[in-house]
PDB file of C-alpha atoms in Angstrom:
ATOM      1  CA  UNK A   1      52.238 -71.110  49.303  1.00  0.00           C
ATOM      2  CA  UNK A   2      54.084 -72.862  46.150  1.00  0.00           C
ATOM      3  CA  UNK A   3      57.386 -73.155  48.547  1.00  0.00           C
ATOM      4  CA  UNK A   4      55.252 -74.123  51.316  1.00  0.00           C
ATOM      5  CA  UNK A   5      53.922 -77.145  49.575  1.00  0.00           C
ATOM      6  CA  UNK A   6      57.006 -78.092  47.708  1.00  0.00           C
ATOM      7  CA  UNK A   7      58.723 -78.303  50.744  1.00  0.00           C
ATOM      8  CA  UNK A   8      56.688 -80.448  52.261  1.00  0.00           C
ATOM      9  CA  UNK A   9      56.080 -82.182  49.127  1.00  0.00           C
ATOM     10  CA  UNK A  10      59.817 -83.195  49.466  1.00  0.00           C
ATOM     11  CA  UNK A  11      59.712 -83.949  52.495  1.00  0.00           C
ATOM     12  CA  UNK A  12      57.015 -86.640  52.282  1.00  0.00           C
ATOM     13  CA  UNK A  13      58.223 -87.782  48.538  1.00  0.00           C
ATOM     14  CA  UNK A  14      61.102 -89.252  50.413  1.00  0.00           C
ATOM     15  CA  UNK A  15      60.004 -90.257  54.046  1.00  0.00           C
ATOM     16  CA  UNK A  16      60.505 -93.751  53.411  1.00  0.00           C
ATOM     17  CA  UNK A  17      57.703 -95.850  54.613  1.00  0.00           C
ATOM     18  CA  UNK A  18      55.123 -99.284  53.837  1.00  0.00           C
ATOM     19  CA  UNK A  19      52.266 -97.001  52.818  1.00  0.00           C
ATOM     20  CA  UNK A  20      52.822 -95.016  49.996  1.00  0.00           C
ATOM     21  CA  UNK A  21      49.104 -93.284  50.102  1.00  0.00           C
ATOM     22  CA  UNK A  22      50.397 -90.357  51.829  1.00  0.00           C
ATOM     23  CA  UNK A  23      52.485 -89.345  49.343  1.00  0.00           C
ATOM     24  CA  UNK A  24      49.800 -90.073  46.487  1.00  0.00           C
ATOM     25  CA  UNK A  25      48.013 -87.262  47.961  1.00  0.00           C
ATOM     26  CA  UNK A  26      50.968 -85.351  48.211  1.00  0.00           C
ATOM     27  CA  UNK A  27      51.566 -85.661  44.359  1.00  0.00           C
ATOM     28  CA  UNK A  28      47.915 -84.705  43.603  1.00  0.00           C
ATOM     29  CA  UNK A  29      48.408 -81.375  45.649  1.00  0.00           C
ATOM     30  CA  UNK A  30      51.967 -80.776  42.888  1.00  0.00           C
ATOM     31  CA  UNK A  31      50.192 -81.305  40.019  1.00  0.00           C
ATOM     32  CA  UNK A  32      47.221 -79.311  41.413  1.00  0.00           C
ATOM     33  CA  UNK A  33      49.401 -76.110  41.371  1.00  0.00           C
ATOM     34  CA  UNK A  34      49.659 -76.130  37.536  1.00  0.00           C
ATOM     35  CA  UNK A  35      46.539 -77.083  36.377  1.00  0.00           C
ATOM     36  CA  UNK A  36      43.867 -74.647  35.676  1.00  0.00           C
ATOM     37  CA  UNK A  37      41.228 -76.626  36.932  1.00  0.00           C
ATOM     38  CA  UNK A  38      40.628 -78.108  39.846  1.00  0.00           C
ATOM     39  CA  UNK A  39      41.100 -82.204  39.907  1.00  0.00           C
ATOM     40  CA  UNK A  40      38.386 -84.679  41.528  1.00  0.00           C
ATOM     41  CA  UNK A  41      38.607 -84.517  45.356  1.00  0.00           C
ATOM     42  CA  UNK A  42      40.583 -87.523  46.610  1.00  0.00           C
ATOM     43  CA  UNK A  43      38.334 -89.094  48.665  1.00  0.00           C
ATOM     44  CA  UNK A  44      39.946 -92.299  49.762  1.00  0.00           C
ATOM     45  CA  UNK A  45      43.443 -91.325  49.781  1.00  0.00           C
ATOM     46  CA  UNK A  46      42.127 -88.437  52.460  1.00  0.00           C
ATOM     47  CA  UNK A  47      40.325 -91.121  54.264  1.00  0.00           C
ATOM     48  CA  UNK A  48      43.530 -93.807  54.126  1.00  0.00           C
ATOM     49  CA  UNK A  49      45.423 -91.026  55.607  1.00  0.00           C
ATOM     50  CA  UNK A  50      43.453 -90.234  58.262  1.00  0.00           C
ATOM     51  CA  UNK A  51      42.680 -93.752  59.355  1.00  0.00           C
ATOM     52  CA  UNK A  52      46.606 -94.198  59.720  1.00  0.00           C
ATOM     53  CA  UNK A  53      46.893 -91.143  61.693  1.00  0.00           C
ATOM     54  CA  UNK A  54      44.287 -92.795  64.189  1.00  0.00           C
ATOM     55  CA  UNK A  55      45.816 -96.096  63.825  1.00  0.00           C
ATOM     56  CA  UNK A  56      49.337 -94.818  65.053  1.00  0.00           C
ATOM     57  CA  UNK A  57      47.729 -92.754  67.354  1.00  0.00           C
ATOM     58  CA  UNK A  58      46.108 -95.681  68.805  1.00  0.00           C
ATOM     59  CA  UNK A  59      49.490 -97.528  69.031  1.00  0.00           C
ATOM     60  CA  UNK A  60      51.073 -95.175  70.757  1.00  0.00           C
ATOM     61  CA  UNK A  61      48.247 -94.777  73.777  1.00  0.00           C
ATOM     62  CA  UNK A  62      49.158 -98.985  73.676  1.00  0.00           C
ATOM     63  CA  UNK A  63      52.279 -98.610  74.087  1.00  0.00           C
ATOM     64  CA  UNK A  64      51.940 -95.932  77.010  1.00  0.00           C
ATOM     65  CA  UNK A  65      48.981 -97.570  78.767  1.00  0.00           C
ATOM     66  CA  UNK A  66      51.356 -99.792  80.978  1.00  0.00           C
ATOM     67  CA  UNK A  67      53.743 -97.525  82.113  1.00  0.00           C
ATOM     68  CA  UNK A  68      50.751 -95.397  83.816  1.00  0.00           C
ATOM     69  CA  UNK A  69      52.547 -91.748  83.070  1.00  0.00           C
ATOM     70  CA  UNK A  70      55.821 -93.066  84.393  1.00  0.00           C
ATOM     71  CA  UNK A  71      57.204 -93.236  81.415  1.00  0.00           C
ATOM     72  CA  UNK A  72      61.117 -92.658  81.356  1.00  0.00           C
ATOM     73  CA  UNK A  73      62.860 -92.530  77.634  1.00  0.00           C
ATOM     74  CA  UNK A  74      66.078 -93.451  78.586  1.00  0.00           C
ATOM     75  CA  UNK A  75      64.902 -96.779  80.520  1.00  0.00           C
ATOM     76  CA  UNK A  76      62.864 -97.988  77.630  1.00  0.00           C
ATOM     77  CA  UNK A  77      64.532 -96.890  74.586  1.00  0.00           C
ATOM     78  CA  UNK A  78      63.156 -99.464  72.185  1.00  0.00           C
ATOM     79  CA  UNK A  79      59.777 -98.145  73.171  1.00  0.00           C
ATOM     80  CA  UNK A  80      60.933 -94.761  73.062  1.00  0.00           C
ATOM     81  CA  UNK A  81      61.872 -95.090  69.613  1.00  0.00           C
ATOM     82  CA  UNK A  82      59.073 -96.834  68.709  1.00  0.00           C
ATOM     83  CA  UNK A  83      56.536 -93.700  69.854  1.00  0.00           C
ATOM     84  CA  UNK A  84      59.505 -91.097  68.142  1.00  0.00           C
ATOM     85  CA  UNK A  85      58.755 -93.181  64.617  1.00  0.00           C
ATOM     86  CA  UNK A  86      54.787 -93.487  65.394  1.00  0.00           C
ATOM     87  CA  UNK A  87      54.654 -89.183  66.204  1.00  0.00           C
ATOM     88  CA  UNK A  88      56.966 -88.565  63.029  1.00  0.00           C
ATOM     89  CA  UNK A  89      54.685 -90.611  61.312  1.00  0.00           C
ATOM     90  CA  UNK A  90      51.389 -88.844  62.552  1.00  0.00           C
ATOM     91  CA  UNK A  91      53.086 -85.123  61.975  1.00  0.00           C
ATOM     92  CA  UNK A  92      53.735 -86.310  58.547  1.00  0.00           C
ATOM     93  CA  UNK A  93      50.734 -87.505  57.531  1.00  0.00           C
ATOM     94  CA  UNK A  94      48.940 -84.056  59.168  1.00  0.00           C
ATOM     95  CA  UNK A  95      51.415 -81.809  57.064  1.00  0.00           C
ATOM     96  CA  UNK A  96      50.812 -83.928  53.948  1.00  0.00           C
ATOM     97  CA  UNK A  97      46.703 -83.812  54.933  1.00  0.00           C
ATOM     98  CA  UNK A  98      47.161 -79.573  54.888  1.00  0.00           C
ATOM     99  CA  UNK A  99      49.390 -78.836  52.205  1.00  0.00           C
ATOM    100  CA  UNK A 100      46.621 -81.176  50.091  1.00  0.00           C
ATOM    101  CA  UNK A 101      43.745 -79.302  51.163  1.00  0.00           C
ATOM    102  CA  UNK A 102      45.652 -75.908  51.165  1.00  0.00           C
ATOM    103  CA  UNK A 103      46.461 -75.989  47.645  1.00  0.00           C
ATOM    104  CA  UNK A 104      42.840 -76.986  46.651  1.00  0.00           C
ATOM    105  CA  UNK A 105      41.973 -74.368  49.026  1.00  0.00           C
ATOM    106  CA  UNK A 106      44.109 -71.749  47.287  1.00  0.00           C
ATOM    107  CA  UNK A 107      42.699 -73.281  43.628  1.00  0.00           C
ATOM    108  CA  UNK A 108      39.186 -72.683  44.318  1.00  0.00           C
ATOM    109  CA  UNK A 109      39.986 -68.890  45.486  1.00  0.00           C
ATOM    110  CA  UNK A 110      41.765 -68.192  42.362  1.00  0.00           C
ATOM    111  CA  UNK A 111      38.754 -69.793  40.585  1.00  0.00           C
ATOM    112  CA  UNK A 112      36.265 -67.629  42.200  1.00  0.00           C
ATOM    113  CA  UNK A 113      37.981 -64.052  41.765  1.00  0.00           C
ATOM    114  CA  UNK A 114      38.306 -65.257  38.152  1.00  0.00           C
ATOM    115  CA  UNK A 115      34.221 -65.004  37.884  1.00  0.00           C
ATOM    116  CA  UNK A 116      33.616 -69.320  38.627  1.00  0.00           C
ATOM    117  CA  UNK A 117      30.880 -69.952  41.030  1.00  0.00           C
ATOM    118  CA  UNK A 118      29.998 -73.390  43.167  1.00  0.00           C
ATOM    119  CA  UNK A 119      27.739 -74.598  40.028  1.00  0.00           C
ATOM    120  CA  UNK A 120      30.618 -73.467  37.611  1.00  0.00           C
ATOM    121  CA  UNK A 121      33.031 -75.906  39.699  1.00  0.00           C
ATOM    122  CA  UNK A 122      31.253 -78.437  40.654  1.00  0.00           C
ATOM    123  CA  UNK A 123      29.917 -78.902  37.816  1.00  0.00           C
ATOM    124  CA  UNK A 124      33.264 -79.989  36.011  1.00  0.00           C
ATOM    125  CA  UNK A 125      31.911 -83.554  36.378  1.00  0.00           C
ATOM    126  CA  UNK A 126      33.688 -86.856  36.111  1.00  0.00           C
ATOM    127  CA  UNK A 127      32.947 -90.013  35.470  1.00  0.00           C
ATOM    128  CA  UNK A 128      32.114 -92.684  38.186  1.00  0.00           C
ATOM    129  CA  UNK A 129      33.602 -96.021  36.641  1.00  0.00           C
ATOM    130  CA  UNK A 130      31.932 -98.051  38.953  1.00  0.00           C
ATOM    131  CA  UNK A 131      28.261 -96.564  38.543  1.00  0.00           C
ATOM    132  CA  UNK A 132      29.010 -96.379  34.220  1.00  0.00           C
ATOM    133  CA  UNK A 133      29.454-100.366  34.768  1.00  0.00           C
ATOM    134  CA  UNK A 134      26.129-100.948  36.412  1.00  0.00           C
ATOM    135  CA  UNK A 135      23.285-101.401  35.008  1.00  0.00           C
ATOM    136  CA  UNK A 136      22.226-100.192  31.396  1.00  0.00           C
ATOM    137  CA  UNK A 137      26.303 -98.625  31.282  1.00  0.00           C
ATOM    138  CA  UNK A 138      24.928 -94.787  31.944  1.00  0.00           C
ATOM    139  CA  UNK A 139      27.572 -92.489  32.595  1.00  0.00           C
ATOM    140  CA  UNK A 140      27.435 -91.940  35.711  1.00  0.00           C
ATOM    141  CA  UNK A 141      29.039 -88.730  37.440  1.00  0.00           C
ATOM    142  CA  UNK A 142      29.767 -86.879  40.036  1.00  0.00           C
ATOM    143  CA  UNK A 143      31.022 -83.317  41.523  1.00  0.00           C
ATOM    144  CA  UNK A 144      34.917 -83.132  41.098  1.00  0.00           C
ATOM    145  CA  UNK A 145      34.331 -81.410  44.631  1.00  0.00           C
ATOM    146  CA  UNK A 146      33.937 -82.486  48.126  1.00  0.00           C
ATOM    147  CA  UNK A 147      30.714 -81.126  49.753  1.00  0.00           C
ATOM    148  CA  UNK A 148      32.671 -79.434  52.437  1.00  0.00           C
ATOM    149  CA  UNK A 149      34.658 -77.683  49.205  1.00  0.00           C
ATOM    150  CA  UNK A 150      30.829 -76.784  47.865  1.00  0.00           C
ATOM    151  CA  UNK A 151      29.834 -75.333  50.930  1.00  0.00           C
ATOM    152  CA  UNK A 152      33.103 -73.241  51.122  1.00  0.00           C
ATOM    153  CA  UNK A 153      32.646 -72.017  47.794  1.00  0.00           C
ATOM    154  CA  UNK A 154      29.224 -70.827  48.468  1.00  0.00           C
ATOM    155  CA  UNK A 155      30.018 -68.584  51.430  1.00  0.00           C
ATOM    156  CA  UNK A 156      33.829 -67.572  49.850  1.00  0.00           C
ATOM    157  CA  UNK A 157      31.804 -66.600  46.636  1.00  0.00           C
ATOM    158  CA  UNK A 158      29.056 -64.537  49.133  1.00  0.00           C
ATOM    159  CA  UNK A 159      32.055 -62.681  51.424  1.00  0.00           C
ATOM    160  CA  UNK A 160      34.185 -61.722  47.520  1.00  0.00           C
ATOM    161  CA  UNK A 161      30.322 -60.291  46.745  1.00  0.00           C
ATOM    162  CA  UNK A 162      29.480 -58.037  49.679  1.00  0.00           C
ATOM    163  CA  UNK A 163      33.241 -56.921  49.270  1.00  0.00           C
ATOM    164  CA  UNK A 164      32.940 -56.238  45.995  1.00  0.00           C
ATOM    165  CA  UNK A 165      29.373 -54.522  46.518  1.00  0.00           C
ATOM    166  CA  UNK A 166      31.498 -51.673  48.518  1.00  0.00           C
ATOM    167  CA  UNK A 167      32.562 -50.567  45.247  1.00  0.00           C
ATOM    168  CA  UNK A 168      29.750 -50.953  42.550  1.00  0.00           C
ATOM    169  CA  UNK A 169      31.861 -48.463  40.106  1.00  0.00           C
ATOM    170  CA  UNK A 170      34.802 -50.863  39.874  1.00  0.00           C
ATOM    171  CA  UNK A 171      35.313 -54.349  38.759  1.00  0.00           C
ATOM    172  CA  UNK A 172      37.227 -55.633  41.359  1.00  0.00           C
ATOM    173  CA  UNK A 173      37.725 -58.910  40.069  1.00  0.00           C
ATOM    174  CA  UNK A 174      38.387 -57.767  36.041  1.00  0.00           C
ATOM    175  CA  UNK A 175      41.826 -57.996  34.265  1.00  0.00           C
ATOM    176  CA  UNK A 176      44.632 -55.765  35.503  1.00  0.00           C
ATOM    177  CA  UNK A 177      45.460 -55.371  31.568  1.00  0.00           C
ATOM    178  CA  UNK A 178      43.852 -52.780  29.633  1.00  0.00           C
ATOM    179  CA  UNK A 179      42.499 -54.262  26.627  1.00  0.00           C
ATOM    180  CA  UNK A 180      43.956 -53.527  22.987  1.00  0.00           C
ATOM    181  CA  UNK A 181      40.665 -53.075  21.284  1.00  0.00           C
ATOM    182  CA  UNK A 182      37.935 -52.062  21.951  1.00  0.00           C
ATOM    183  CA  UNK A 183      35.239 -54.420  19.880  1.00  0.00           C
ATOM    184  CA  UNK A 184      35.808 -57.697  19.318  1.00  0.00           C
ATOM    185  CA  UNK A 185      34.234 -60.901  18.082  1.00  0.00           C
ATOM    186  CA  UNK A 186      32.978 -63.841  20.389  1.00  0.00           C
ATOM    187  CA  UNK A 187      31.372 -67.181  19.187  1.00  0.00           C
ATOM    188  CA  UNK A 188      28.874 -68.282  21.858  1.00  0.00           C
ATOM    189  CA  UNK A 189      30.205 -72.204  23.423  1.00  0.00           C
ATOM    190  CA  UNK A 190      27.357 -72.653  25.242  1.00  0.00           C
ATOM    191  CA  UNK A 191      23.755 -70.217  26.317  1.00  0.00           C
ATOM    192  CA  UNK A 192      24.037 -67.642  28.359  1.00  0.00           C
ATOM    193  CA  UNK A 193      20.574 -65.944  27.989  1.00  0.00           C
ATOM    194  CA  UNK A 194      20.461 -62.757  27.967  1.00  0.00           C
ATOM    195  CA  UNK A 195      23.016 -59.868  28.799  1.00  0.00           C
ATOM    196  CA  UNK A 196      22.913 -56.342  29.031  1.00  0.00           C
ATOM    197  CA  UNK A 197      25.398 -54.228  27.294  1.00  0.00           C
ATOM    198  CA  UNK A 198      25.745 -50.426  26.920  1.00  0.00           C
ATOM    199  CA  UNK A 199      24.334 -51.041  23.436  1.00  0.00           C
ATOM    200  CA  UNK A 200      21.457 -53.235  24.502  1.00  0.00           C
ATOM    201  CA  UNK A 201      20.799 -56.668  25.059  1.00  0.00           C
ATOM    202  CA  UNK A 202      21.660 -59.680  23.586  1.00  0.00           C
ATOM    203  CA  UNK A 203      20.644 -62.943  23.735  1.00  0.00           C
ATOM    204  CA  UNK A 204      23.988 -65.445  23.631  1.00  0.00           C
ATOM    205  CA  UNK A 205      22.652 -68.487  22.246  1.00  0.00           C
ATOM    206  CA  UNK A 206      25.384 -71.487  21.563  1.00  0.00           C
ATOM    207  CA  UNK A 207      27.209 -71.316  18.411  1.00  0.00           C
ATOM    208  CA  UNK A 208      26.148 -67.707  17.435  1.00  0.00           C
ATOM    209  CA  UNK A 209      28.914 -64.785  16.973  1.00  0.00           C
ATOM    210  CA  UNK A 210      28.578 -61.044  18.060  1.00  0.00           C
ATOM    211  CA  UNK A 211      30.628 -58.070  17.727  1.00  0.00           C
ATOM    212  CA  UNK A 212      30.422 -56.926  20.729  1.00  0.00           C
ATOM    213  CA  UNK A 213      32.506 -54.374  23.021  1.00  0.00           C
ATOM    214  CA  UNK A 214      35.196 -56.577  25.374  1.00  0.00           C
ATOM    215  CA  UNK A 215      34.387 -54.503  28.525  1.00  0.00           C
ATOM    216  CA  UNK A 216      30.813 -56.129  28.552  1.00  0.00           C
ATOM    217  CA  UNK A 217      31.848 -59.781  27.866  1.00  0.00           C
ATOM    218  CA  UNK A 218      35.316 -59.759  29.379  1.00  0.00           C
ATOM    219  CA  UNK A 219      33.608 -62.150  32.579  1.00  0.00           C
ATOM    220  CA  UNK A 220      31.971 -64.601  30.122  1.00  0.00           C
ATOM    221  CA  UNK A 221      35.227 -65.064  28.339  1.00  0.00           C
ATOM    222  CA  UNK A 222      36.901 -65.889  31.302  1.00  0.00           C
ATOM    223  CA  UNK A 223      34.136 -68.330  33.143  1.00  0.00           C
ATOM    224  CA  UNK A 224      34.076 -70.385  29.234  1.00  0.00           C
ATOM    225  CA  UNK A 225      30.853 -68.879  27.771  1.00  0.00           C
ATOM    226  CA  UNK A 226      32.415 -67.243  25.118  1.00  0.00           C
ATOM    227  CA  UNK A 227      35.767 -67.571  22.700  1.00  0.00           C
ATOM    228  CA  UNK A 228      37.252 -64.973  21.646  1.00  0.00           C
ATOM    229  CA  UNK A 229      37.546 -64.937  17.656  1.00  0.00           C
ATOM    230  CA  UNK A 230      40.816 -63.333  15.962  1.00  0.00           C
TER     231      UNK A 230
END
C-alpha cells in the first residue's frame, strides 16, 4: 500500500496543472501514513475534486456532442488533444480520490485491530473555527471522521468481532511480543469503570495507580486508558 500511494503521490505532486486541490489531498493521504492518528476528513478538498472530475467530464460530452459518434482523431487533432488532456485529467483526479481514501481506509483498520472502536475515533474531535466564532465563542467540534468512515467502522469493528469470537481462548488482536514482566504499574488517564482481572475487579477511576498484572490491562494501555509507569 505505502508504494502504491507514493507512487501515485508522485505522480500527482508533479502533474502540472491550475488547480492545485488535487494534490492537497494527495499530501494529506502522505502525511496520513505516519501519523498515529487519523487526521480530520477532508471534506471540501474531496468535494473540489469531484466537482472537477464532473466538470471535465462535462467538457468532454461538449466537445463530442457535434461530431454525433463520428468522431475521427486524426481529422480533429486540436480537439483530440483537448479530450486526451480532459481524460488524463479525470484519471488523475480518480487515482488521487483512491489512494486518499485508501490510506484512511488502511488507518482506521490498523486502529481497530489495535482495540479503537467508532466512539474511540470519532471521538478525536476538532475544533470547528467557524462555529467557535459564533455566538457566545463555544468550542465548537466535530467528528475527525466522515459518516460514511463511522459507518465503516461500525460493521469492520462487528466482522474483526465474530472473527475473533471463533477463538475465545486467544487474543487475536494482542501484542505479538511477550511481555518482560509480569506486574506492572498503570496510572488511570481517564475512567474506565470497572474491569475484571484474574485477581478481581477493579474500578479504574482517573488519576489512580494499580499494580496490576499486564495481561489484563495490555488493551487499555493501548486504546489510552492507562500509562504505563516505569
Amino acid at each position: 500500500m505505502e508504494i502504491w500511494a507514493t507512487s501515485w503521490y508522485s505522480f500527482c505532486q508533479y502533474t502540472p496543472d491550475i488547480d492545485l486541490t488535487y494534490r492537497r489531498q494527495v499530501q494529506h493521504a502522505k502525511r496520513t501514513q505516519n501519523l498515529t492518528h487519523l487526521p480530520p476528513y477532508q471534506t471540501e478538498i474531496v468535494r473540489a475534486v469531484a466537482r472537477e472530475v464532473r466538470d471535465l467530464d462535462k467538457d468532454v460530452a461538449e466537445l463530442l456532442e457535434p461530431f454525433q459518434g463520428s468522431f475521427d482523431p486524426s481529422a480533429d487533432q486540436d480537439v483530440a488533444c483537448t479530450l486526451l488532456v480532459n481524460h488524463l485529467s479525470m484519471r488523475r483526479n480518480k487515482r488521487c480520490l483512491l489512494a486518499y481514501h485508501r490510506t484512511r481506509t488502511d488507518k482506521l483498520e490498523e486502529l481497530v485491530w489495535n482495540g479503537s472502536d467508532v466512539v474511540d475515533l470519532s471521538g478525536q474531535q476538532v475544533r470547528d473555527p467557524a462555529s467557535a466564532s459564533g455566538a457566545g465563542g463555544s468550542d465548537a467540534s466535530k467528528s475527525s471522521l466522515s459518516p460514511q468512515e463511522e459507518e465503516y467502522v461500525r460493521q469492520y469493528s462487528d466482522l474483526l468481532a465474530a472473527y475473533k469470537g471463533q477463538w475465545t481462548d486467544i487474543d487475536l488482536t494482542g501484542s505479538l511480543e511477550p511481555p518482560r514482566d509480569l506486574f506492572i504499574d498503570v496510572r488511570v488517564l481517564k475512567d474506565a469503570g470497572e474491569i475484571q482481572t484474574e485477581y478481581g475487579a477493579i474500578t479504574l477511576t482517573k488519576n489512580s495507580q494499580f499494580y496490576v498484572r499486564q495481561g489484563d490491562v495490555e488493551r487499555l494501555i493501548a486504546q489510552g486508558y492507562l500509562y504505563k509507569l516505569g
